[in-house]
Each structure stands twice: as structure tokens, then as C-alpha cells.
């Protein structure tokens, strides 16, 4: 097919040029419309089930709610894992589904499953909230707003009602979370002494306000011949009206609400704060939706912020604290620069070898004509311009000109025979067409099976593999159409020198010819040397660090704060200010945004540290974190750690999950593992998810006394809960403003809640209508309980993690598994890796299988192309010859054998087969023309040496900018290029010698085998 296409292209230059230009133009237009992101979209379909029961302890919630929810959804299909977190008053279960699961259908299935168990949940729980995980990753960007004329409450309201609503309408924005600020509400702070004096409970006051402060429809009426709508308006119009509400007392009297306590238009008790460089601020974070492109979302948000500046009052000032898009743009520009520099180096290398500017231009045109149409396919597949797709093009540069180089070089040899350019183009395309087709098929055969290996690793491999395969397909198409066509009309004929009628037979690179001759005469020694090199290289594997990939230098570090359970928000703020003071001393720090209470718990917090641009600081981000980590150890009474920026969302560089249904044994095992991990060198900030004990006040009802006075446990719990924290959110009465409603919260005043006597003296309603003191029907004591319970796949779990300094992820996992406690785990306890360690395990587990399938695919395609089962084996022998160079290169540079290096090995498998195909294809042509096996192999090696060396050097030259780790995130991508360069170098050198030797054995064996069935002349070897 390739031969016909070539002939047609040469005979029809105008249509060929037009088709190529149209494809390139379509690709350029697609390029302008592609989104920019750091990595391929690996958003995992997930559904979150949230059940709230205010005041409930974690242990009660686990038994009464969480386990029932987990059991209800466990039977659904395509579930990857189920994780649950149980805190005071809240149970959150996240169901992660297998990649590719329809998230809408999964959400509906979960919602139906939860609806069936609603009646089994406690009555006082809020209705379960089932929602699809709409946002991907953490905050994309963070702003703060300020005004010299407005209060914190006014700024908070502005974020909630105007800014948040406007930004939520931006395409790709899933959620706008306010950071800091307060929630406006009407507070009714009751005086416990007055409640006792008037003989009324906080519950009764709350119920009366709810039943009266409400507007309800009253039906319709017809008066004076017209229809009127009847409305019952009970809502207070002003706060003063609310203060004057008459509250009915049990004795039949009534008093104004203000007689029972204070009524104010205020805000809720703060559970979170935001501090910018130590000063309180109000801000907001932007979270992008699943499937959206981060840079596109960030750009759209910036534009909407500019629009808001024009609409809002002039005193409102916005300040961008950080954006993750800047580091992605820098990485994108760096990759694009590597791509352009690689193109230039590739073309220059080819030009130096060819020594002909016309041939260089023809070869160089293969790059844009191959790359631009690839962008069109990427857009059709909803790919983005991310680290993997751009890296695929950058690493494939040499590969994209290989076919064109081989075609031009073969045409040049025919020109040297004295042929006209037109005839040389016809003859060369016919001669090398099968090799071009076979090499393109080999590349595609490598990547297509690997690209669809599944799981999270497959999400990285897929766009890379498809991009390389598609660009290779276009480059091969250009090589058999545009390249011979341009050569036929642009190249000039050469004068035939006397005595040089067969240039392919004249001596070239005589050292190589001598080496190949020696190898063919000492075949066993040659094979033994190649085998020793391969086996020796495999011994290097344990010496090479293994991991996933480096997080790079994003310029944004994240710090977690954790204080002991029972700590107040003020305690967390004090620690955050200490951390801020330490950070501000470092000149690498631009600003610090601290969010005490970020996770909804007042004893935890999150700090974003925005570093100055990379070129303005002497430290890398990792060096800054290692230096600052030592200062954090000076802060007493708090756990201050840097969050890892791995690919699995884990907050630690390495993490292990222990699971068990026996909570006591699980806790003991986790504590032992934590102690042993702390002793390992290179392990820092070791911590476990074993929940510290949280102080509690325990109300223990007395069954006899409670029964005698007609008091139920539910009445006791409701009285205490409403008096201390107020009613459930959905039960709160509402105060009508002009444009919205705000809640009315009834509870005991803060001063009274700080004394245990207030709790003891609360009045509880009995069944006969009387009020009895709480301490007369229950015992009140101080106790403790778990602050948080974590579960994984329906078992209790503890997450033990650590950050690493000077230790690779693979080495860290190996050291953990070698610890005594891990070798002797109790039978009730099981373990599995978590976060990056889990992804690394999946990568290595899936990679070997996918690569084996890829090699089988290569073999199958070559069998079809050559119509022979044996000759493709000679080509496949080039594959193991590349492994040694890869391992040596990674060992010398001390780069990790991780995701990027493995992808480089995949690319290598396709590239090295091309050189072997050129040798075998030309040798077969020589044998078919009647040459002896030895001479055919020598002629093949000598004649193919120049294009093989040329394509190899151009491939290496194109990858050098990436291997040198120049530009943003260069250290992340470098292992891939280093793996390819090292493997391609050794493979090229060994292929030129070893493949011819193996080919002679296979060819002789094939001739002997065929002779068993068909009579034939003795084969000429020499």
C-alpha cells in the first residue's frame, strides 16, 4: 500500500501538498483550542454520603450510622474502595468507583441504596446527603478581599451572596469556599438562672419561637367579588419585635423574650479563621470541577474577578494570594521550549549528516507536518496540552524524522548511482517502503496495548502512548508521500564518479565493517558478550532508586497543623501565628495564608506558603521545606508538618494503612509501627491516624430515677444539645431580611456553658409536664473518647505516614516491610500501601503485563508484514539490548525508576525495533536478489549504518533539552529522557553487531526447516 501511495504522491504533487497543508492547518487551529494542564485528567468518579447528628460521639455514629451506610453501598458494582471518616456529629463516607464508571449512574445507585436504609438510622439524624464529588484536587487559587469601610461580617456576606454566586457561574468552577469570616445569625443567648426562675427550658423557648416566627399560606378568599390570597404573617419584622415576643410560661403567664436573655443580630461562634501574614482576613478558594482544565478555569476566574471589580464598590479590594496555574504555565512554556529546541537540534543534526540543505529542508518539514495533525486528534480525544502529551511529542522528535531521514538517505544513494531525482524517488520508495511501514506499525503496537493498561497508571500512559502512536502514524504517512514527492522535484542529480557504479558496495566506516565481519566470524563469542551484558545490567536494578515521580518546584508549600483534641480555636490560632513568625524570617517566603479550623475541627489547620519566584531564591522548594522542618520541631504542643504533593492525594510521601475490626489491637499495632518507623534513617514527620483521646462530659441517665419521674433518654439528650449548641440547622427558626433569611439560634449564653453546674441544673421535661433538674435523673462526669474514627473498606483503619529526606519511595516501602512489627502482624490486622505507594505498586504490577502484550503485538504485526514467523525474532532481540543502557543511565544520574522512566522504556521498545527492521529488511532484500548470507548481511550493515546512526543521533539530540532538566519541572521529566537516551545508545551500538549475528542463525534455521518439506539448492553462506 505504501508503494502505491508513494507513486501516486510523486505523480500528483499538487493534491499531496494541499492535503498536507490542510491537515497541518486543522492541527494548528486545534492547538489553539487545547486546554493546558499539569497532567492528564485522572479524576476518579466518587460519591460522598454525609450524615449529620449534632452532638453525637464518633463511636455511636460508627455503630448507628457509618456501618449501615457502608453495608448498603458495598453491594454496588464497580467499587474501587470505600473510606469513612467519623467525627463528632458527622459521618462522611466516600465511595470511589473504578475509572470509567458513569458517575451520574453511580450517584443514583448510591442514593437509592441509602434511601432504603433511612428508616434504620436514628430519628434525630439529618437526612443523608448523597452527592457526586464535583471538584477535583485542592484549591486552584485563593483570593482575599478587604475594605477600610466594611466589617468582617459585611465582607463575609459579600463573598457568600455576590462573589460566590458570580464565580460559581464560571464554566469549570465546582465550588467557591469562603475562608475565614463569620456567618450572620440572630442569637438568643438565654440566661440559665432566669430559665430556672421562670420555670421554662431552652427547648420550650426554641419551640415557641419556631412555631410563631413564621409566615405561612392561609388559602384563598373571595370578598367583594374578587379573589384574594390569604397569608399568615408571624415573622418578626425587626430585632426589636423579636425581643418583645411573648413567651408562654408553664404557669400560664407570659414574658418578653428579652426577659430570658439577650437577643442580638450577630454571628455564629467562629469555627474557622483566615490569617494573611498574621492578620485576620476574609478570603475565598476556587475548586474546579471534575473533567475541567485547571488553567482554563483559572483564566476564566481571573476575567470574572475583573468584571466584579467594575460592579462592586470601589472600596472592595481583591488580592490574589496564590494560584496553581502559574507553575503549570511555567511547565507548559518549558516543555514547549524543549520541543522547539529539540526540533532545531534534530534538524541541525540531520543537516550535518546529509550535507545538503535541500535534503535537510525536506526532512525538517516532516516535523511540523507530523506534529500539527496530531493536535487535531488530541482535541478529538479530549486531551489537553499537559506534561504527558507535550513530553510525548518532545521525546518522539527524533522518531518523527526517522522515516523521512531513511527515505531521503535512500534516495540520496540512488542519486549517487547516477539516477535522476524522479527515478531515484520511485526506486527508493519502493525499496524502503516496507521498512517504513513496519517501523510505524511497531511503534503503534508498543503503545496501544500499554496505553490501555487501566487504572491510574493507565491514565498517564494512555495520552502519552496515543500521542506518540498518532504522531508516528502521521510521520510515516509524510515519509511515504510528501518526502519522496519533494525529493523528486527539489533534489538535484549527482554526477556518477568513475568506478563508482555501485556506491552501496564502496567501503564506508571501515572500522564498523571490520567489527561486523569479526562478529559474523565469531558468532558465539558475540552472543555470549551480549548475553553477559544483558544479565549484568539486570543486576543493577536493586541499586537504582524506585519511586513514582518528583513533585517538582511549584512555589507553593502546604503545612498541616494539628493540636491535641480539646484544643480551642484560639489555641490553633496561636500556633498558626508562631508558624507564621518562623516563616516570615525566611527571604524565600512571599506570603503566608493560615486557615485555623480548615477541616471543620478547631484543633487543626492548614497553611499555604507562597514562595517568591524560583529565579529570585537560592533554595528549591524541597530544600526550603527540609530547612524549615527543623524549626517546626521547636513549637511545643502541636504537630506541624509539610504536606506531600504526590499524585495520589496523600499528605505524606509514604503511607501505609493498617485495617482491623479490633480497635484496641489496631491501635497498639499502629503505635508500635509508628515508633519503629521513627527510628528509620531518612524518615521525618512520622505520624499515625491513631486518634488521640478527646475530653468529654458524659451524661449517664439513671434508669430508676428517670423512670420514676417520667424522663426519657431522648428528652435528656435534646435538652442538653439544644441548650449548649442550639437546634439542628434545618430546624432553626428564620429571621426574614429584605433579600434573604438568617437563622435564629437559641441556646445558653457562652458564659453559662463554661460551667458544669449549668449543665447539672438544666431542667428536663417529664411525661407529666413538670420540669426536673438534670442531675436528679442522671449522673454527670468527666470522661474521654476518640476524637475521630477512620475506616477503609468497611474496617477500622489507621494511616501511618512519613515524609522522606534522601530516601526514595521504593526504598522506604522496602524498609517499612522489613520492620519487625510488619513481619509479625497480629492475625486480626492487615496492611496495604496507600497514596503514592499504592500507585507505584499498581504501576509495576500492570506494567510488565502490558509490556509483554506490547511485545507480542509487535511480533504479530511483523509476522504479518514479513509473512514469516522466524525473521521477526531477529528484530525482537534488539529489545533486551536496550535495557542495560537504560539502567546504567539511571544509576549514573541517580534518577528514580518510576512512572516517567517506565514510560521512557515503553518508548524505547518502539524506537529500537526500527533500527533492527532496517537491517533485517535490507538483508532479506539482498538474499532474495541472490547474495550469499554473509555478504547480504555485511552489505545491509554497511549501507544501513548511515541512516541508523543519523536517526539515532537526531533522536538523542532531540531529547537532550529534556534530559538536562532545563526550565520549570525539568527534574520531573528528566528520568524519561535519560532512560531513552541511555537505552537507545547501547541498543544502537549492539543492534549493529548482535542483530546481524542472530539473523544469520535464524535465516539458516529457516532454510533448513523449509528444506525438510521443499527440495531446494544448498544455501550459499559465504
Short mmCIF file of N, CA and C in Angstrom, two decimals, residues 19 22 30 149 313 404 418 505-506 514 778 823:
data_model
loop_
_atom_site.label_atom_id
_atom_site.label_comp_id
_atom_site.label_asym_id
_atom_site.label_seq_id
_atom_site.Cartn_x
_atom_site.Cartn_y
_atom_site.Cartn_z
N UNK A 19 -3.34 18.40 0.61
CA UNK A 19 -3.82 17.57 1.72
C UNK A 19 -2.96 17.77 2.96
N UNK A 22 -3.68 21.25 4.51
CA UNK A 22 -4.99 21.29 5.17
C UNK A 22 -4.92 20.58 6.52
N UNK A 30 -6.65 23.42 16.04
CA UNK A 30 -6.92 22.59 17.22
C UNK A 30 -5.96 22.92 18.36
N UNK A 149 -13.90 50.35 54.87
CA UNK A 149 -15.21 50.84 55.29
C UNK A 149 -16.14 49.74 55.79
N UNK A 313 -18.46 48.08 44.81
CA UNK A 313 -17.99 49.40 45.25
C UNK A 313 -16.46 49.49 45.18
N UNK A 404 11.50 9.90 7.47
CA UNK A 404 11.88 10.84 6.41
C UNK A 404 13.38 10.76 6.14
N UNK A 418 23.69 7.72 -10.16
CA UNK A 418 23.54 8.41 -11.44
C UNK A 418 22.11 8.55 -11.90
N UNK A 505 28.32 -0.49 -2.35
CA UNK A 505 29.34 -1.50 -2.10
C UNK A 505 30.71 -0.90 -1.80
N UNK A 506 30.80 0.46 -1.96
CA UNK A 506 32.11 1.04 -1.67
C UNK A 506 32.33 1.11 -0.16
N UNK A 514 34.77 -3.88 9.64
CA UNK A 514 35.71 -4.85 10.21
C UNK A 514 35.12 -5.50 11.46
N UNK A 778 -29.81 11.89 86.28
CA UNK A 778 -28.61 11.41 85.58
C UNK A 778 -27.37 11.82 86.34
N UNK A 823 6.58 -7.74 59.97
CA UNK A 823 6.80 -9.16 59.71
C UNK A 823 5.96 -10.05 60.62
#
